Amino acid sequence: MSAVSASTAVKKSGAAAGAPGGKARKARRKGWWLPYALLAPAVIFELVIHVIPMVTGIWMSFLKLTKMFIANWGNAPFIGLKNYAVALDFNSAVGMGLLKSFGITVAFTIIVVGLSWGFGMAAAIALQKAFRGRAVFRTLFLIPYALPMYAGVIAWKFMLQKDSGALNHLLFDNLGLPGDKPFWLIGDNAFAAVVVVAIWRLWPFAFLMLMAGLQSIPTDVYEASAVDGAKPLRQWWAITLPMLRPINMVLVLVMFLWTFNDFNTPFVLFGGSQPPAGDLISFHIYNASFLTWNFGSGAAMSVLLLLFLLVVSGIYLLFMNRRKDNA
Amino acid sequence: MKIRTFAAAAAIAALAITATGCSGGTNSGSSDSGGKTLTYWASNQGTSLDNDKEVLTPQLKKFEDETGIKVNLEVIGWNDLQTRIQTAVTSGQAPDVLNIGNTWAASLQSTGAFMPFDSAAFDAIGGKDKFVKTAMDTGGVPGQDPTSVPLYGLAYGLYYNKAMFSEAGLTPPTTWEEMVADAKKLTTGDKYGFSLAAGSYTENSHFAFINAAQNGAEFFGADGKPTFTSAGIVDGISRYLDLMQTDKVVNPANAQYDNGTQAINDFANGKVGMVLSQNNADSSIASQGMKNDAYGVVAFPAPTGGKDVATMVAGINMSIFKNTKNKDAALQFVKFMTSEATQGVLDKSFAALPVLNGVKPSFTDNAEEAKTFADIYANKSKPLPLVAAEDQFESTVGKAMNQMFAKVASGGTVSKSDIKAALTTAQQAVEAAG
């Protein structure tokens, strides 16, 4: 996208330079290739990094790309929309599995983004006023975000073990909860486990963005409203939220996309074999592609996921922009 | 002008970088056009990746001294191996020679990315007849030139703790019923009769297969189509799950054991009386400080009246990538690795059974254990289905078993109709990919 708009800009300026007089035209003839040469790297990078893999992925979704063909996948037979039909046939195991995974992912995304935003907002407001040790808290809060993903999630994996994990040790041995220690990483609790770890990873980002946003709101607005008798909650609703609107728009969208596509958290937390309750969609598609060597079907599922995310993001942006216009 | 030239040069340089960025690394495996360097992916066999390197490096040095061919070694952990092979097949950026799990041979053969061992190739590595038949049967799809040859032989055995058995007045079991009765006696307090890698889908798929085979049931019909839901398979899986569900001789915490080592550690530390494992458990048990004479091994028993299948034919095979530029060197290397001298060293270090005819097992000094495993391997084994969809069977059925164990462990019950439903789902996934 950026490459396209840049090239039109250069074309315009090139045409403008070439318009008056023969001398300029001559100069243009001599160095006509330069703008293109300068743009070429950007265009090529854009092609290599985004366009070609995307087009390849979409093309793959129309192929019968099983193990019989992956060694030379140019020869894989074209089967049209069959991969999509299988993925969307909710009477079959494959379609049903995808649908279930989709439902789990929607619930996961709503909870994780909602709570991460809430925690981030609460922490950002709590650390807004200067106090002794504020820098320490800010640093502590950002640790999950700064840690390498793998190290952080592996630590959770150890903590969530049934018999040797720190969580069950705390709950049952120290706090004396009655009953048997539960499993966290297999069975139905797996959903709670992956939600907690994902929030742990995500909320510092919300905190960081909202903290920066809060600092950009002039303090005299609050002072004026205080004079008018506004309580903190009212101030938050009437001043903070509207002023943070541009940041929140981007923040929520980005967190939504990241969380919906989260692959690393379940992959590291559950290893190669995910429990059904923690079967998030990126991981599900990975398994569908790699475990059954059916890359065409995996590609079709990825395209469906992409379409869904595009539609949701589009509606979100439209809705948010309209509200902004009305305001 | 100078600035323009500079800018153009920069643009061209950037272009060049992108171009090399795409092509860089292609065929890194066979970069030496002289045919003097091979890339070899070894699967992790020893106690760690480093341990594998230590064992293999002197052998590779010896090979280089003999032939002048240098071997670049990379040891790959078991959990990564299959994905790495898939990526190599897809991208063509592959090693010259590699290890595969022998159960994947037929699946990998169907990709067409591996060199078939025709009669000339077999001549070059010392003939087909040098291999034990049981091992050679796993080389690929029956009736076609195999695309892999045996390297290490492995078999499951039932390890039992001698002291715990004699304390409880028990003798090693010869039938399934005896085994369960023994295990129940051994299950007291925080000790259990058994430990199982109940969260490992590969181990689970192996035992789904073995238990079904004891009932005479097959996972694939003669036409190569999956038949996962037959009564013999459902019964076999039910019997295995019942060790945790009904007999309660397995700690439910085992449902989180996603690799065999954790179950073996429980055995070596005296937490359980028995463990089902392949013979390469010996090195892990020793590394935990349990002496070889403290345990015995018998064949994994079948239920009374069942077929005497105690293991699938486990092990590691060697394959050559079809697009290698060093075919002759690769064949020389396979010949070297499957020679008696090299096998003698590697079998001992990796606790593997010999895949060569007429060679005595060297993986243990315990003659009785060696004899037991050699007998299981030669007489009580059955290869996993030699069909293209074998790896799909392993992942779908194995994962279904993981989930069933998880359900049992967290207090639920798994009925035979639940098992059938899970197997129906697994079968549909395999059919959809076919």
Coordinates of N, CA, C and O in Angstrom, one line a residue, chain B residues 176-308:
Chain B
W176 N -1.9 -60.4 30.6 CA -2.4 -59.1 31.0 C -3.1 -59.1 32.4 O -2.8 -58.2 33.2
E177 N -3.9 -60.2 32.6 CA -4.6 -60.3 33.9 C -3.6 -60.3 35.1 O -3.8 -59.7 36.1
E178 N -2.5 -61.1 34.9 CA -1.5 -61.2 36.0 C -0.9 -59.8 36.2 O -0.6 -59.4 37.3
M179 N -0.6 -59.2 35.1 CA 0.1 -57.9 35.1 C -0.8 -56.9 36.0 O -0.3 -56.1 36.8
V180 N -2.1 -56.9 35.7 CA -3.0 -55.9 36.4 C -3.0 -56.3 37.9 O -3.0 -55.5 38.8
A181 N -3.1 -57.7 38.2 CA -3.2 -58.1 39.6 C -1.9 -57.7 40.3 O -1.9 -57.2 41.4
D182 N -0.7 -57.9 39.6 CA 0.5 -57.5 40.2 C 0.5 -56.0 40.5 O 0.9 -55.5 41.6
A183 N 0.1 -55.2 39.5 CA 0.1 -53.8 39.6 C -0.8 -53.3 40.8 O -0.4 -52.4 41.5
K184 N -1.9 -54.0 41.0 CA -2.8 -53.6 42.1 C -2.1 -53.8 43.4 O -2.3 -53.0 44.3
K185 N -1.4 -54.9 43.5 CA -0.7 -55.2 44.8 C 0.4 -54.2 45.0 O 0.7 -53.8 46.2
L186 N 1.0 -53.7 43.9 CA 2.1 -52.7 44.1 C 1.6 -51.3 44.4 O 2.4 -50.4 44.7
T187 N 0.3 -51.1 44.1 CA -0.3 -49.7 44.3 C -0.7 -49.5 45.7 O -1.7 -50.0 46.2
T188 N 0.2 -48.9 46.5 CA -0.1 -48.6 47.9 C 0.4 -47.2 48.2 O 1.5 -46.8 47.8
G189 N -0.4 -46.5 48.9 CA 0.0 -45.1 49.4 C 0.3 -44.3 48.2 O -0.5 -44.1 47.2
D190 N 1.5 -43.7 48.1 CA 1.9 -42.9 47.0 C 2.6 -43.6 45.9 O 3.2 -43.0 45.0
K191 N 2.7 -45.0 46.1 CA 3.3 -45.8 45.0 C 2.3 -46.4 44.1 O 1.2 -46.7 44.5
Y192 N 2.7 -46.5 42.9 CA 1.7 -47.1 41.9 C 2.4 -48.3 41.2 O 3.6 -48.5 41.2
G193 N 1.5 -49.1 40.6 CA 2.0 -50.3 39.9 C 2.7 -49.9 38.6 O 3.7 -50.5 38.2
F194 N 2.2 -48.9 38.0 CA 2.7 -48.5 36.6 C 3.0 -47.1 36.5 O 2.4 -46.3 37.1
S195 N 3.9 -46.7 35.6 CA 3.8 -45.3 35.0 C 3.7 -45.4 33.5 O 4.3 -46.3 32.9
L196 N 3.0 -44.5 33.0 CA 2.8 -44.5 31.5 C 3.0 -43.0 31.0 O 2.7 -42.1 31.7
A197 N 3.5 -42.9 29.8 CA 3.6 -41.6 29.2 C 2.2 -41.3 28.6 O 2.1 -41.2 27.4
A198 N 1.2 -41.1 29.5 CA -0.1 -41.0 29.0 C -0.5 -39.6 28.4 O -1.6 -39.4 27.9
G199 N 0.5 -38.7 28.3 CA 0.3 -37.4 27.6 C 1.2 -37.4 26.3 O 1.3 -36.3 25.7
S200 N 1.8 -38.5 26.0 CA 2.6 -38.5 24.8 C 1.9 -39.1 23.6 O 1.5 -40.3 23.7
Y201 N 1.6 -38.4 22.6 CA 0.7 -39.0 21.6 C 1.4 -40.1 20.8 O 0.8 -41.0 20.3
T202 N 2.8 -40.0 20.7 CA 3.4 -41.1 19.9 C 3.3 -42.4 20.7 O 3.0 -43.4 20.2
E203 N 3.7 -42.3 22.0 CA 3.6 -43.5 22.9 C 2.1 -44.0 22.9 O 1.9 -45.2 22.8
N204 N 1.2 -43.1 23.0 CA -0.2 -43.5 23.1 C -0.6 -44.2 21.8 O -1.4 -45.2 21.9
S205 N -0.2 -43.7 20.7 CA -0.6 -44.4 19.4 C 0.1 -45.7 19.3 O -0.5 -46.7 18.8
H206 N 1.3 -45.9 19.8 CA 1.9 -47.2 19.8 C 1.1 -48.2 20.6 O 0.9 -49.3 20.2
F207 N 0.7 -47.8 21.8 CA 0.0 -48.7 22.6 C -1.5 -48.9 22.2 O -2.0 -50.0 22.4
A208 N -2.0 -48.0 21.5 CA -3.3 -48.2 20.8 C -3.1 -49.3 19.8 O -3.9 -50.3 19.7
F209 N -2.0 -49.3 19.1 CA -1.8 -50.3 18.1 C -1.5 -51.6 18.7 O -2.1 -52.6 18.2
I210 N -0.6 -51.7 19.7 CA -0.2 -53.0 20.3 C -1.4 -53.6 20.9 O -1.7 -54.8 20.7
N211 N -2.2 -52.9 21.7 CA -3.4 -53.5 22.3 C -4.4 -53.9 21.3 O -5.1 -55.0 21.5
A212 N -4.6 -53.2 20.2 CA -5.5 -53.6 19.2 C -5.0 -54.8 18.5 O -5.7 -55.8 18.2
A213 N -3.7 -54.9 18.3 CA -3.1 -56.0 17.6 C -3.2 -57.3 18.4 O -3.4 -58.4 17.9
Q214 N -3.2 -57.2 19.8 CA -3.4 -58.3 20.6 C -4.8 -58.9 20.5 O -5.1 -60.0 20.7
N215 N -5.7 -58.0 20.1 CA -7.1 -58.4 19.8 C -7.3 -58.8 18.3 O -8.4 -59.1 17.9
G216 N -6.2 -58.8 17.5 CA -6.3 -59.2 16.1 C -6.9 -58.1 15.2 O -7.3 -58.4 14.1
A217 N -6.9 -56.9 15.7 CA -7.6 -55.8 14.9 C -6.5 -55.0 14.2 O -5.4 -54.8 14.7
E218 N -6.9 -54.5 13.0 CA -6.0 -53.7 12.2 C -6.5 -52.2 12.1 O -7.7 -52.0 12.0
F219 N -5.6 -51.3 12.0 CA -6.0 -49.9 11.9 C -6.3 -49.5 10.4 O -6.9 -48.5 10.1
F220 N -5.7 -50.3 9.5 CA -6.0 -50.0 8.1 C -6.4 -51.3 7.4 O -5.8 -52.3 7.6
G221 N -7.3 -51.2 6.5 CA -7.8 -52.3 5.7 C -6.7 -52.7 4.6 O -5.8 -51.9 4.4
A222 N -7.0 -53.8 3.9 CA -6.1 -54.2 2.8 C -6.0 -53.1 1.7 O -5.0 -53.0 1.0
D223 N -7.1 -52.3 1.6 CA -7.1 -51.3 0.6 C -6.4 -50.0 1.1 O -6.4 -49.0 0.3
G224 N -5.8 -50.0 2.3 CA -5.1 -48.8 2.8 C -6.0 -47.8 3.4 O -5.6 -46.7 3.8
K225 N -7.3 -48.1 3.5 CA -8.3 -47.2 4.1 C -8.3 -47.4 5.6 O -8.2 -48.5 6.1
P226 N -8.5 -46.3 6.4 CA -8.5 -46.4 7.8 C -9.8 -47.2 8.3 O -10.8 -47.0 7.8
T227 N -9.6 -48.0 9.3 CA -10.7 -48.8 9.9 C -10.5 -48.6 11.4 O -10.4 -49.6 12.2
F228 N -10.5 -47.4 11.9 CA -10.2 -47.1 13.3 C -11.3 -47.5 14.3 O -11.0 -47.6 15.5
T229 N -12.5 -47.7 13.8 CA -13.6 -47.9 14.8 C -14.0 -49.4 15.0 O -15.0 -49.6 15.6
S230 N -13.2 -50.3 14.5 CA -13.5 -51.7 14.7 C -13.5 -52.1 16.2 O -12.9 -51.5 17.0
A231 N -14.3 -53.1 16.5 CA -14.5 -53.5 17.9 C -13.2 -53.8 18.6 O -13.0 -53.5 19.8
G232 N -12.3 -54.5 17.9 CA -11.1 -55.0 18.5 C -10.2 -53.8 18.9 O -9.5 -53.8 19.9
I233 N -10.3 -52.7 18.1 CA -9.5 -51.5 18.4 C -10.1 -50.8 19.7 O -9.4 -50.4 20.6
V234 N -11.4 -50.6 19.6 CA -12.1 -50.0 20.8 C -11.8 -50.7 22.1 O -11.4 -50.2 23.1
D235 N -11.9 -52.1 22.0 CA -11.6 -52.9 23.2 C -10.2 -52.8 23.7 O -9.9 -52.7 24.9
G236 N -9.3 -52.8 22.7 CA -7.8 -52.7 23.0 C -7.5 -51.4 23.7 O -6.8 -51.3 24.7
I237 N -8.0 -50.3 23.2 CA -7.8 -48.9 23.8 C -8.5 -48.9 25.2 O -7.9 -48.3 26.1
S238 N -9.7 -49.4 25.2 CA -10.4 -49.4 26.5 C -9.6 -50.1 27.6 O -9.4 -49.7 28.7
R239 N -9.0 -51.3 27.2 CA -8.2 -52.1 28.2 C -7.0 -51.2 28.7 O -6.7 -51.2 29.9
Y240 N -6.4 -50.5 27.8 CA -5.2 -49.7 28.1 C -5.6 -48.5 29.0 O -5.0 -48.3 30.0
L241 N -6.7 -47.9 28.7 CA -7.2 -46.7 29.5 C -7.6 -47.2 30.9 O -7.4 -46.4 31.8
D242 N -8.1 -48.4 30.9 CA -8.5 -48.9 32.2 C -7.4 -49.1 33.3 O -7.7 -49.1 34.5
L243 N -6.2 -49.1 32.8 CA -5.1 -49.2 33.8 C -5.2 -47.9 34.7 O -4.9 -48.0 35.9
M244 N -5.6 -46.8 34.2 CA -5.8 -45.6 35.0 C -7.3 -45.5 35.5 O -7.5 -45.1 36.6
Q245 N -8.2 -45.9 34.6 CA -9.6 -45.6 34.9 C -10.2 -46.6 35.9 O -10.8 -46.1 36.9
T246 N -10.2 -47.9 35.6 CA -10.8 -48.8 36.4 C -9.9 -49.5 37.4 O -10.2 -49.7 38.6
D247 N -8.7 -49.9 36.9 CA -7.8 -50.7 37.8 C -7.1 -49.7 38.7 O -6.6 -50.1 39.7
K248 N -7.0 -48.4 38.3 CA -6.3 -47.4 39.2 C -4.9 -47.8 39.6 O -4.5 -47.5 40.7
V249 N -4.2 -48.3 38.7 CA -2.8 -48.7 39.0 C -1.8 -47.7 38.4 O -0.6 -47.9 38.5
V250 N -2.3 -46.6 37.8 CA -1.5 -45.6 37.2 C -1.9 -44.3 37.9 O -3.1 -43.9 38.0
N251 N -0.9 -43.5 38.3 CA -1.1 -42.2 38.9 C -1.8 -41.3 37.8 O -1.2 -41.1 36.8
P252 N -2.9 -40.7 38.1 CA -3.6 -39.8 37.1 C -2.6 -38.7 36.7 O -2.8 -38.2 35.6
A253 N -1.7 -38.3 37.5 CA -0.7 -37.2 37.1 C 0.0 -37.6 35.9 O 0.6 -36.8 35.2
N254 N 0.1 -38.9 35.6 CA 0.8 -39.4 34.4 C 0.2 -38.8 33.1 O 0.8 -38.8 32.0
A255 N -1.1 -38.4 33.2 CA -1.7 -37.8 32.0 C -1.0 -36.6 31.5 O -1.2 -36.1 30.3
Q256 N -0.1 -36.0 32.3 CA 0.7 -34.8 31.9 C 2.0 -35.2 31.3 O 2.8 -34.4 30.9
Y257 N 2.4 -36.5 31.4 CA 3.7 -37.0 30.9 C 3.7 -37.0 29.4 O 3.2 -37.9 28.8
D258 N 4.3 -35.9 28.8 CA 4.3 -35.9 27.4 C 5.6 -36.4 26.7 O 5.7 -36.3 25.5
N259 N 6.4 -37.1 27.5 CA 7.5 -37.9 26.9 C 7.8 -39.0 27.8 O 7.5 -39.1 29.0
G260 N 8.4 -40.1 27.2 CA 8.7 -41.3 27.9 C 9.6 -41.1 29.1 O 9.6 -41.9 30.1
T261 N 10.5 -40.1 29.1 CA 11.5 -40.0 30.1 C 10.9 -39.8 31.5 O 11.4 -40.4 32.5
Q262 N 9.8 -39.1 31.6 CA 9.2 -38.8 32.9 C 8.7 -40.1 33.5 O 8.9 -40.3 34.7
A263 N 8.1 -41.0 32.7 CA 7.6 -42.3 33.2 C 8.8 -43.1 33.7 O 8.8 -43.8 34.7
I264 N 9.9 -43.1 32.9 CA 11.1 -43.9 33.2 C 11.7 -43.4 34.5 O 12.2 -44.2 35.4
N265 N 11.7 -42.0 34.7 CA 12.3 -41.5 35.9 C 11.5 -42.0 37.2 O 12.1 -42.3 38.2
D266 N 10.2 -42.0 37.1 CA 9.4 -42.5 38.2 C 9.8 -44.0 38.5 O 9.9 -44.3 39.7
F267 N 10.1 -44.7 37.5 CA 10.5 -46.1 37.7 C 11.9 -46.2 38.3 O 12.1 -46.9 39.4
A268 N 12.8 -45.4 37.8 CA 14.2 -45.5 38.3 C 14.2 -44.9 39.7 O 15.1 -45.3 40.5
N269 N 13.3 -44.1 40.1 CA 13.3 -43.5 41.5 C 12.4 -44.3 42.4 O 12.1 -43.9 43.5
G270 N 12.0 -45.5 42.0 CA 11.2 -46.4 42.9 C 9.8 -45.9 43.2 O 9.2 -46.4 44.2
K271 N 9.2 -45.0 42.4 CA 7.9 -44.6 42.7 C 6.8 -45.5 42.1 O 5.7 -45.5 42.5
V272 N 7.3 -46.3 41.1 CA 6.4 -47.3 40.5 C 7.1 -48.7 40.3 O 8.3 -48.7 40.3
G273 N 6.3 -49.7 40.3 CA 6.9 -51.0 40.2 C 7.2 -51.5 38.8 O 8.1 -52.3 38.6
M274 N 6.5 -50.9 37.8 CA 6.7 -51.3 36.4 C 6.6 -50.1 35.5 O 5.9 -49.1 35.8
V275 N 7.3 -50.2 34.3 CA 7.1 -49.2 33.3 C 7.2 -49.9 32.0 O 8.0 -50.9 31.8
L276 N 6.5 -49.4 31.0 CA 6.5 -49.9 29.6 C 7.5 -49.0 28.9 O 7.2 -47.8 28.8
S277 N 8.5 -49.5 28.4 CA 9.4 -48.6 27.6 C 10.2 -49.4 26.6 O 10.4 -50.6 26.7
Q278 N 10.8 -48.6 25.7 CA 11.7 -49.3 24.7 C 13.1 -49.5 25.3 O 13.4 -48.9 26.4
N279 N 13.8 -50.4 24.7 CA 15.1 -50.8 25.4 C 16.1 -49.7 25.6 O 17.0 -49.8 26.4
N280 N 15.9 -48.5 24.9 CA 16.9 -47.5 25.1 C 16.6 -46.8 26.4 O 17.3 -45.8 26.8
A281 N 15.6 -47.2 27.2 CA 15.4 -46.7 28.5 C 16.6 -47.0 29.4 O 16.8 -46.3 30.4
D282 N 17.3 -48.1 29.1 CA 18.5 -48.5 29.9 C 19.4 -47.3 30.3 O 19.8 -47.1 31.4
S283 N 19.7 -46.5 29.3 CA 20.7 -45.4 29.6 C 20.0 -44.3 30.5 O 20.7 -43.8 31.4
S284 N 18.7 -44.1 30.3 CA 18.0 -43.1 31.2 C 17.9 -43.7 32.6 O 18.1 -42.9 33.6
I285 N 17.6 -45.0 32.7 CA 17.5 -45.6 34.1 C 18.9 -45.5 34.8 O 19.0 -45.1 35.9
A286 N 19.9 -45.8 34.0 CA 21.3 -45.7 34.6 C 21.6 -44.3 35.0 O 22.2 -44.1 36.1
S287 N 21.2 -43.3 34.2 CA 21.6 -42.0 34.5 C 20.9 -41.5 35.8 O 21.3 -40.5 36.4
Q288 N 19.8 -42.2 36.2 CA 19.1 -41.8 37.4 C 19.6 -42.6 38.6 O 19.1 -42.5 39.7
G289 N 20.6 -43.4 38.4 CA 21.3 -44.1 39.5 C 20.8 -45.5 39.8 O 21.1 -46.1 40.8
M290 N 19.9 -46.0 39.0 CA 19.4 -47.4 39.2 C 20.3 -48.4 38.5 O 20.6 -48.3 37.4
K291 N 20.7 -49.4 39.3 CA 21.6 -50.4 38.7 C 20.9 -51.4 37.8 O 19.7 -51.7 38.0
N292 N 21.7 -51.9 36.9 CA 21.1 -52.8 35.9 C 20.5 -54.1 36.5 O 19.5 -54.6 36.1
D293 N 21.1 -54.5 37.7 CA 20.6 -55.8 38.3 C 19.4 -55.6 39.2 O 18.9 -56.5 39.8
A294 N 19.0 -54.3 39.3 CA 17.9 -54.0 40.2 C 16.5 -54.2 39.5 O 15.5 -54.1 40.1
Y295 N 16.6 -54.3 38.2 CA 15.3 -54.5 37.4 C 15.4 -55.6 36.4 O 16.5 -56.0 36.0
G296 N 14.3 -56.2 36.1 CA 14.2 -57.2 35.0 C 13.3 -56.7 33.9 O 12.6 -55.7 34.1
V297 N 13.3 -57.5 32.8 CA 12.4 -57.1 31.7 C 11.7 -58.4 31.2 O 12.3 -59.4 31.1
V298 N 10.4 -58.2 31.0 CA 9.7 -59.3 30.3 C 8.9 -58.7 29.2 O 8.8 -57.4 29.1
A299 N 8.4 -59.6 28.3 CA 7.5 -59.0 27.2 C 6.3 -58.5 27.7 O 5.7 -59.0 28.7
F300 N 5.8 -57.4 27.1 CA 4.5 -56.8 27.5 C 3.4 -57.8 27.2 O 3.3 -58.2 26.1
P301 N 2.7 -58.3 28.3 CA 1.8 -59.4 28.1 C 0.5 -59.1 27.4 O -0.1 -58.0 27.6
A302 N 0.0 -60.1 26.7 CA -1.3 -60.0 26.0 C -2.3 -60.6 27.0 O -2.0 -61.4 27.8
P303 N -3.6 -60.2 26.8 CA -4.6 -60.9 27.6 C -4.8 -62.3 27.2 O -4.4 -62.7 26.1
T304 N -5.2 -63.2 28.2 CA -5.4 -64.6 27.9 C -6.2 -64.8 26.7 O -7.3 -64.2 26.5
G305 N -5.7 -65.6 25.8 CA -6.4 -65.9 24.5 C -6.1 -64.9 23.4 O -6.5 -65.0 22.3
G306 N -5.4 -63.8 23.8 CA -5.1 -62.8 22.7 C -3.8 -63.2 21.9 O -3.2 -64.1 22.2
K307 N -3.6 -62.4 20.9 CA -2.4 -62.6 20.1 C -1.1 -62.1 20.8 O -1.2 -61.1 21.5
D308 N 0.0 -62.8 20.6 CA 1.2 -62.5 21.4 C 2.0 -61.4 20.7 O 3.1 -61.6 20.3

